Coordinates of C-alpha atoms and ligand atoms in Angstrom, one line a residue:
M514 CA -5.2 102.1 179.3
T515 CA -8.3 103.4 180.3
E516 CA -8.6 104.9 183.8
V517 CA -12.4 104.5 184.9
K518 CA -12.4 100.6 185.1
D519 CA -16.4 99.9 186.6
F520 CA -19.0 101.3 183.6
D521 CA -23.0 101.3 183.0
V522 CA -22.4 99.0 180.4
I523 CA -19.2 97.0 178.6
I524 CA -20.1 97.1 174.5
I525 CA -17.6 94.1 172.7
G526 CA -17.0 95.2 169.0
G527 CA -17.1 98.8 168.0
S528 CA -18.4 98.7 164.9
Y529 CA -21.2 99.9 163.7
A530 CA -23.8 97.2 165.6
G531 CA -21.7 98.6 169.0
L532 CA -21.1 102.4 167.8
S533 CA -24.6 102.4 167.5
S534 CA -25.6 101.0 170.5
A535 CA -22.8 104.0 172.0
M536 CA -25.0 107.0 170.7
A537 CA -27.7 105.4 172.6
L538 CA -26.3 104.9 175.8
G539 CA -24.0 107.7 175.9
R540 CA -27.2 110.9 174.9
A541 CA -28.9 108.5 178.4
L542 CA -25.2 109.5 179.8
R543 CA -23.9 106.2 180.6
N544 CA -21.1 105.7 181.6
V545 CA -19.5 103.5 178.0
L546 CA -16.3 101.7 177.1
I547 CA -16.8 99.4 173.9
I548 CA -13.7 97.7 173.5
D549 CA -12.9 96.4 170.2
S550 CA -10.1 94.7 167.8
G551 CA -10.6 96.9 164.7
L552 CA -11.2 93.8 162.9
P553 CA -14.9 94.7 160.9
C554 CA -15.7 91.7 158.2
N555 CA -16.5 94.3 154.8
R556 CA -12.7 96.6 155.7
Q557 CA -12.0 95.2 152.2
T558 CA -14.7 95.8 150.2
P559 CA -14.3 99.1 148.2
H560 CA -17.6 100.5 148.5
S561 CA -20.0 100.4 151.0
H562 CA -23.5 100.6 149.2
N563 CA -27.5 99.9 150.7
F564 CA -26.9 102.1 154.2
L565 CA -29.1 105.6 154.2
T566 CA -26.8 108.4 153.9
Q567 CA -24.0 106.5 153.1
D568 CA -24.1 105.2 149.3
G569 CA -20.9 104.7 148.1
K570 CA -18.6 105.4 150.6
T571 CA -16.4 103.0 152.7
P572 CA -16.1 100.9 154.8
K573 CA -13.7 103.0 156.6
E574 CA -15.8 106.3 156.4
I575 CA -18.9 105.3 157.7
S576 CA -17.5 104.2 160.3
I577 CA -14.7 107.3 161.4
L578 CA -17.6 109.3 160.6
A579 CA -19.4 107.0 163.6
K580 CA -16.3 106.9 166.1
Q581 CA -16.5 111.3 165.6
Q582 CA -20.5 111.3 166.5
V583 CA -20.2 108.8 169.8
Q584 CA -17.1 110.7 170.8
K585 CA -18.7 113.9 171.4
Y586 CA -20.4 111.9 174.7
E587 CA -18.1 112.1 177.1
T588 CA -19.5 108.6 178.8
V589 CA -18.6 106.8 176.4
K590 CA -14.9 105.8 176.2
F591 CA -12.8 103.8 173.9
H592 CA -10.1 100.6 173.8
K593 CA -8.5 99.1 171.9
G594 CA -7.9 96.0 171.6
L595 CA -9.4 91.9 171.5
A596 CA -11.8 90.8 175.0
T597 CA -10.1 87.7 175.5
L598 CA -12.2 86.4 178.3
G599 CA -15.1 87.3 180.1
T600 CA -16.7 85.8 183.9
K601 CA -19.4 86.8 186.0
T602 CA -18.5 88.8 189.1
T603 CA -21.5 89.2 191.8
N604 CA -23.1 93.3 190.8
G605 CA -22.5 92.0 186.5
F606 CA -19.6 90.8 184.8
E607 CA -15.6 91.5 184.1
I608 CA -14.0 91.2 181.1
T609 CA -10.5 90.4 180.6
T610 CA -8.5 91.6 177.7
D611 CA -5.5 90.9 175.3
T612 CA -3.4 93.1 177.4
K613 CA -4.6 92.0 180.4
D614 CA -6.7 95.2 181.8
K615 CA -10.0 94.0 183.4
F616 CA -12.8 96.2 183.1
T617 CA -16.1 95.6 184.8
A618 CA -20.2 96.1 184.0
K619 CA -23.5 96.0 185.2
K620 CA -24.4 95.2 181.5
L621 CA -22.7 93.8 179.0
I622 CA -23.1 93.4 174.8
F623 CA -22.1 91.5 171.9
A624 CA -21.4 93.2 169.0
T625 CA -18.8 91.6 168.2
G626 CA -19.8 90.4 164.6
I627 CA -19.1 87.1 163.0
K628 CA -16.1 86.4 160.7
D629 CA -16.4 84.3 157.9
T630 CA -14.3 80.4 156.7
M631 CA -13.0 81.7 153.6
P632 CA -11.9 78.2 151.9
A633 CA -8.5 77.9 150.9
I634 CA -9.2 78.0 147.2
K635 CA -6.3 80.6 145.6
G636 CA -8.2 83.6 144.8
F637 CA -10.7 83.7 146.7
A638 CA -9.6 85.3 149.6
E639 CA -8.4 87.7 147.6
C640 CA -11.3 88.8 145.7
W641 CA -13.7 88.4 148.7
G642 CA -15.9 91.9 149.0
I643 CA -15.1 92.8 146.0
S644 CA -15.9 90.5 143.0
L645 CA -16.5 87.6 145.3
I646 CA -19.3 88.6 147.1
H647 CA -22.1 88.0 149.8
C648 CA -26.0 89.9 148.9
P649 CA -27.0 91.1 145.5
Y650 CA -28.4 93.8 148.6
C651 CA -25.1 95.2 148.9
H652 CA -23.1 94.7 146.4
G653 CA -25.1 93.5 142.5
Y654 CA -26.5 96.9 141.8
E655 CA -22.9 97.1 141.2
Y656 CA -22.7 93.8 138.7
R657 CA -25.7 94.3 136.8
K658 CA -26.1 92.9 133.1
Q659 CA -23.0 91.3 133.7
N660 CA -21.3 87.9 133.8
T661 CA -22.7 86.3 138.1
G662 CA -22.1 82.9 139.0
I663 CA -23.4 81.8 142.0
I664 CA -21.1 79.8 144.2
A665 CA -23.6 77.4 146.4
N666 CA -26.2 74.5 146.4
G667 CA -29.7 73.9 147.1
A668 CA -31.8 76.4 148.0
K669 CA -29.0 78.8 149.2
A670 CA -28.1 78.9 145.5
F671 CA -31.5 78.6 144.4
H672 CA -32.9 81.8 146.1
L673 CA -30.1 83.6 145.3
A674 CA -30.1 83.2 141.8
S675 CA -33.9 83.9 142.2
L676 CA -33.2 87.8 143.4
V677 CA -29.6 87.8 140.9
N678 CA -32.1 87.5 138.0
N679 CA -33.8 91.1 137.9
L680 CA -30.3 91.8 138.1
T681 CA -29.2 90.3 135.1
D682 CA -29.5 87.2 132.7
N683 CA -27.0 86.3 132.6
I684 CA -26.3 82.7 135.6
T685 CA -24.4 79.6 136.0
I686 CA -24.5 78.0 139.5
M687 CA -21.8 76.3 140.3
T688 CA -22.7 73.6 143.4
T689 CA -19.2 72.4 143.4
G690 CA -20.5 69.0 143.6
K691 CA -23.4 67.0 143.3
A692 CA -26.2 69.4 142.6
D693 CA -29.1 69.4 144.5
F694 CA -32.4 71.3 143.3
N695 CA -35.8 69.5 143.1
S696 CA -38.4 69.6 139.1
E697 CA -40.2 72.5 140.3
Q698 CA -36.1 74.2 141.0
L699 CA -34.5 72.7 138.4
D700 CA -37.7 73.7 136.4
K701 CA -37.6 76.9 137.1
L702 CA -33.8 77.6 136.3
N703 CA -33.6 75.9 132.9
V704 CA -37.0 78.9 132.2
H705 CA -34.8 81.6 133.6
N706 CA -32.0 80.8 131.2
I707 CA -29.3 79.5 134.3
K708 CA -27.1 77.2 133.8
I709 CA -25.5 74.8 136.2
I710 CA -21.8 74.0 136.7
E711 CA -21.1 71.0 139.4
T712 CA -17.6 70.3 138.7
K713 CA -15.1 71.7 141.8
I714 CA -13.4 74.8 141.6
S715 CA -9.7 75.1 141.6
E716 CA -8.7 78.5 141.7
F717 CA -9.9 82.6 140.5
E718 CA -8.1 84.2 138.5
N719 CA -8.3 88.0 139.5
K720 CA -7.4 91.1 138.7
N721 CA -6.5 93.2 142.4
G722 CA -9.4 91.0 143.8
H723 CA -11.5 92.0 140.6
L724 CA -12.3 88.1 139.3
Q725 CA -10.8 87.2 135.7
N726 CA -12.0 83.9 135.2
I727 CA -12.7 81.1 137.7
V728 CA -10.8 77.8 137.0
F729 CA -12.2 73.6 137.7
D730 CA -10.5 71.1 138.7
D731 CA -10.8 69.8 135.5
S732 CA -8.9 72.6 134.3
T733 CA -11.9 74.6 131.8
K734 CA -12.6 78.1 132.7
I735 CA -15.1 80.5 132.6
S736 CA -14.8 84.2 132.3
F737 CA -17.0 85.9 135.1
D738 CA -17.2 89.0 136.3
A739 CA -18.6 88.0 139.9
A740 CA -20.1 85.8 141.4
Y741 CA -21.8 85.8 144.8
A742 CA -20.2 83.3 147.2
A743 CA -22.5 81.7 150.1
I744 CA -19.8 80.2 152.7
P745 CA -19.4 79.4 155.6
F746 CA -19.3 81.5 159.2
V747 CA -18.2 81.9 163.1
Q748 CA -18.8 83.7 166.0
H749 CA -16.0 86.6 166.3
S750 CA -16.0 86.2 169.9
D751 CA -16.7 82.6 172.1
I752 CA -16.9 84.3 175.1
P753 CA -20.7 85.3 174.7
I754 CA -21.2 80.9 174.4
S755 CA -19.0 81.1 177.3
L756 CA -21.1 83.1 179.4
G757 CA -23.6 80.6 178.6
C758 CA -25.3 82.3 175.8
E759 CA -27.2 80.2 173.4
L760 CA -26.2 79.8 169.6
T761 CA -29.5 79.7 167.7
E762 CA -29.2 76.3 165.1
H763 CA -27.9 79.0 162.5
G764 CA -24.2 79.2 164.9
Y765 CA -25.9 83.2 165.3
I766 CA -26.1 83.9 168.8
K767 CA -30.0 83.6 169.9
V768 CA -32.1 86.7 171.1
D769 CA -35.6 87.6 171.7
D770 CA -37.1 90.5 170.1
F771 CA -35.4 92.4 172.8
Q772 CA -32.1 92.3 171.3
K773 CA -31.7 90.5 175.2
T774 CA -29.3 86.8 175.3
T775 CA -30.4 83.6 177.3
I776 CA -28.6 85.2 180.2
E777 CA -30.1 87.9 181.4
G778 CA -27.8 91.6 181.5
I779 CA -26.5 90.1 178.4
Y780 CA -27.6 91.2 174.8
A781 CA -25.7 91.1 171.8
C782 CA -26.9 92.6 167.7
G783 CA -25.2 93.2 164.7
D784 CA -24.9 90.7 161.9
N785 CA -23.7 87.8 165.5
S786 CA -27.1 87.9 165.9
N787 CA -28.8 88.2 162.8
M788 CA -28.7 86.7 159.5
M789 CA -30.0 89.4 157.8
R790 CA -26.6 91.2 157.0
S791 CA -26.4 94.3 156.3
I792 CA -24.9 97.9 158.4
A793 CA -28.9 99.4 158.5
N794 CA -29.5 96.2 160.1
A795 CA -26.6 96.8 162.3
V796 CA -27.5 100.2 162.9
H797 CA -31.1 99.6 163.7
S798 CA -30.4 96.3 165.9
G799 CA -28.2 98.6 168.1
N800 CA -29.4 101.2 168.9
L801 CA -32.3 99.5 170.3
T802 CA -29.6 97.1 172.7
G803 CA -29.1 99.9 174.3
A804 CA -32.1 101.7 174.5
V805 CA -33.3 98.4 176.9
A806 CA -29.9 98.2 178.5
N807 CA -30.6 101.8 179.8
G808 CA -34.3 101.1 179.7
E809 CA -32.8 98.1 182.2
L810 CA -30.5 99.8 184.2
T811 CA -33.2 102.4 184.4
N812 CA -35.8 100.4 186.0
E813 CA -33.0 98.4 188.6
K814 CA -32.4 101.9 190.5
F815 CA -35.6 104.1 189.4
Ligands
LIG1488 C1 -16.7 91.6 152.2 C2 -18.4 92.5 153.4 C3 -18.9 93.7 151.8 C4 -20.0 93.9 152.6 N1 -21.0 95.1 151.8 C5 -22.0 96.0 152.7 C6 -21.8 96.5 152.2 O1 -21.8 97.5 150.9 N2 -23.5 96.8 152.2 C7 -23.9 96.9 153.4 O2 -24.9 97.3 154.2 N3 -23.3 95.6 154.2 C8 -22.2 95.0 153.5 N4 -22.0 93.8 154.3 C9 -22.5 94.3 155.5 C10 -22.4 94.8 156.6 O3 -20.7 94.5 156.9 C11 -22.2 94.0 158.6 O4 -23.8 93.8 158.2 C12 -21.5 95.0 159.3 O5 -20.0 94.8 159.0 C13 -21.8 94.3 160.9 O6 -21.7 95.4 162.0 P1 -21.2 94.7 163.2 O7 -20.7 95.3 163.8 O8 -22.2 93.5 163.9 O9 -20.0 93.5 163.3 P2 -18.2 93.9 162.1 O10 -18.6 95.5 161.4 O11 -18.3 92.7 161.5 O12 -17.7 94.3 163.7 C14 -17.3 93.7 164.7 C15 -16.7 94.4 165.6 O13 -16.1 93.9 166.9 C16 -14.8 93.3 166.8 N5 -14.7 92.2 168.1 C17 -15.1 91.0 167.5 N6 -14.7 90.6 168.8 C18 -13.9 91.0 169.9 C19 -13.3 90.7 170.7 N7 -13.6 90.5 171.4 N8 -13.4 91.8 171.1 C20 -13.1 93.4 170.5 N9 -13.4 93.2 169.3 C21 -14.3 92.4 169.0 C22 -13.7 93.4 165.4 O14 -13.0 93.6 165.8 C23 -14.7 94.8 164.9 O15 -14.4 95.9 164.8 C24 -20.7 93.5 153.8 C25 -20.0 92.3 154.2 C26 -19.1 91.8 153.8 C27 -18.4 90.6 155.2

């Protein structure tokens, strides 16, 4: 248990965005507590890509190194656990954890990420982050020139197909229901030989998460090396909402250009508030958030 209970800033979420905020705040000698439950969204992916200097490392290698670097700053403390409740106090906020510890701070940073809602289809969860992937920039290069699926419909599927088309010319869109493309989109998909299957999927046959076949409701099966899947998500923590932070129409925490939420003294960074889902972006927005929170603490005192 952490002894000091009152901090300048509490950061909830100690993955890439949270650690990046903590580094900026630690270097400004702010007393910071990071509360982290240790469940980053990319934990199942074998190799992380497209983050300069760390390309190809495991997610864990990157976060271990990040944590080691942040731990050098003695004003930054860590608490392993889940933040379960947030309340407003006269001077700031109080956070309660699953172990009933209570911590207070003038400012709160949510770096809590998002939780993917996986479809209840056999094999999906095993393949997620390995051969069922979310982003061409993160994993597309590794599956270049291979037999690739896109499990999505409408504008999302069309956008993904246009990006993936530069990586492979063997693409099948699986809409799992009636395809929703206008005639102009259909013409373009046709020109690029992109196939469309509307039948629902019943199983992702795989070996240790490596996709082998996609099996359809009509019992047909097609072999694939990888498939992009656009799946829904929920906020990993509901504390920002309980404190009154507004969400965008897409379900992200609403922030301004300085990562400030709609509630004074509360900031959000990383995946929870941005649809550009990448470690580079999480680190960037976390760094900005740390500087903005420090700037506000400075203005209140100086
Ligand atoms: C399968 C997959 C593969 C990916 N591959 C890549 C890749 O190759 N390259 C790339 O750049 N990006 C990749 N990404 C995206 C990247 O992982 C995310 O953009 C990044 O992890 C976001 O960082 P974050 O700190 O915002 O959130 P996360 O890394 O998800 O971390 C959120 C942290 O907050 C903690 N937390 C949440 N709620 C609470 C609470 N109430 N109390 C305490 N702690 C809490 C969680 O336990 C977690 O540790 C991938 C994503 C997925 C899903």
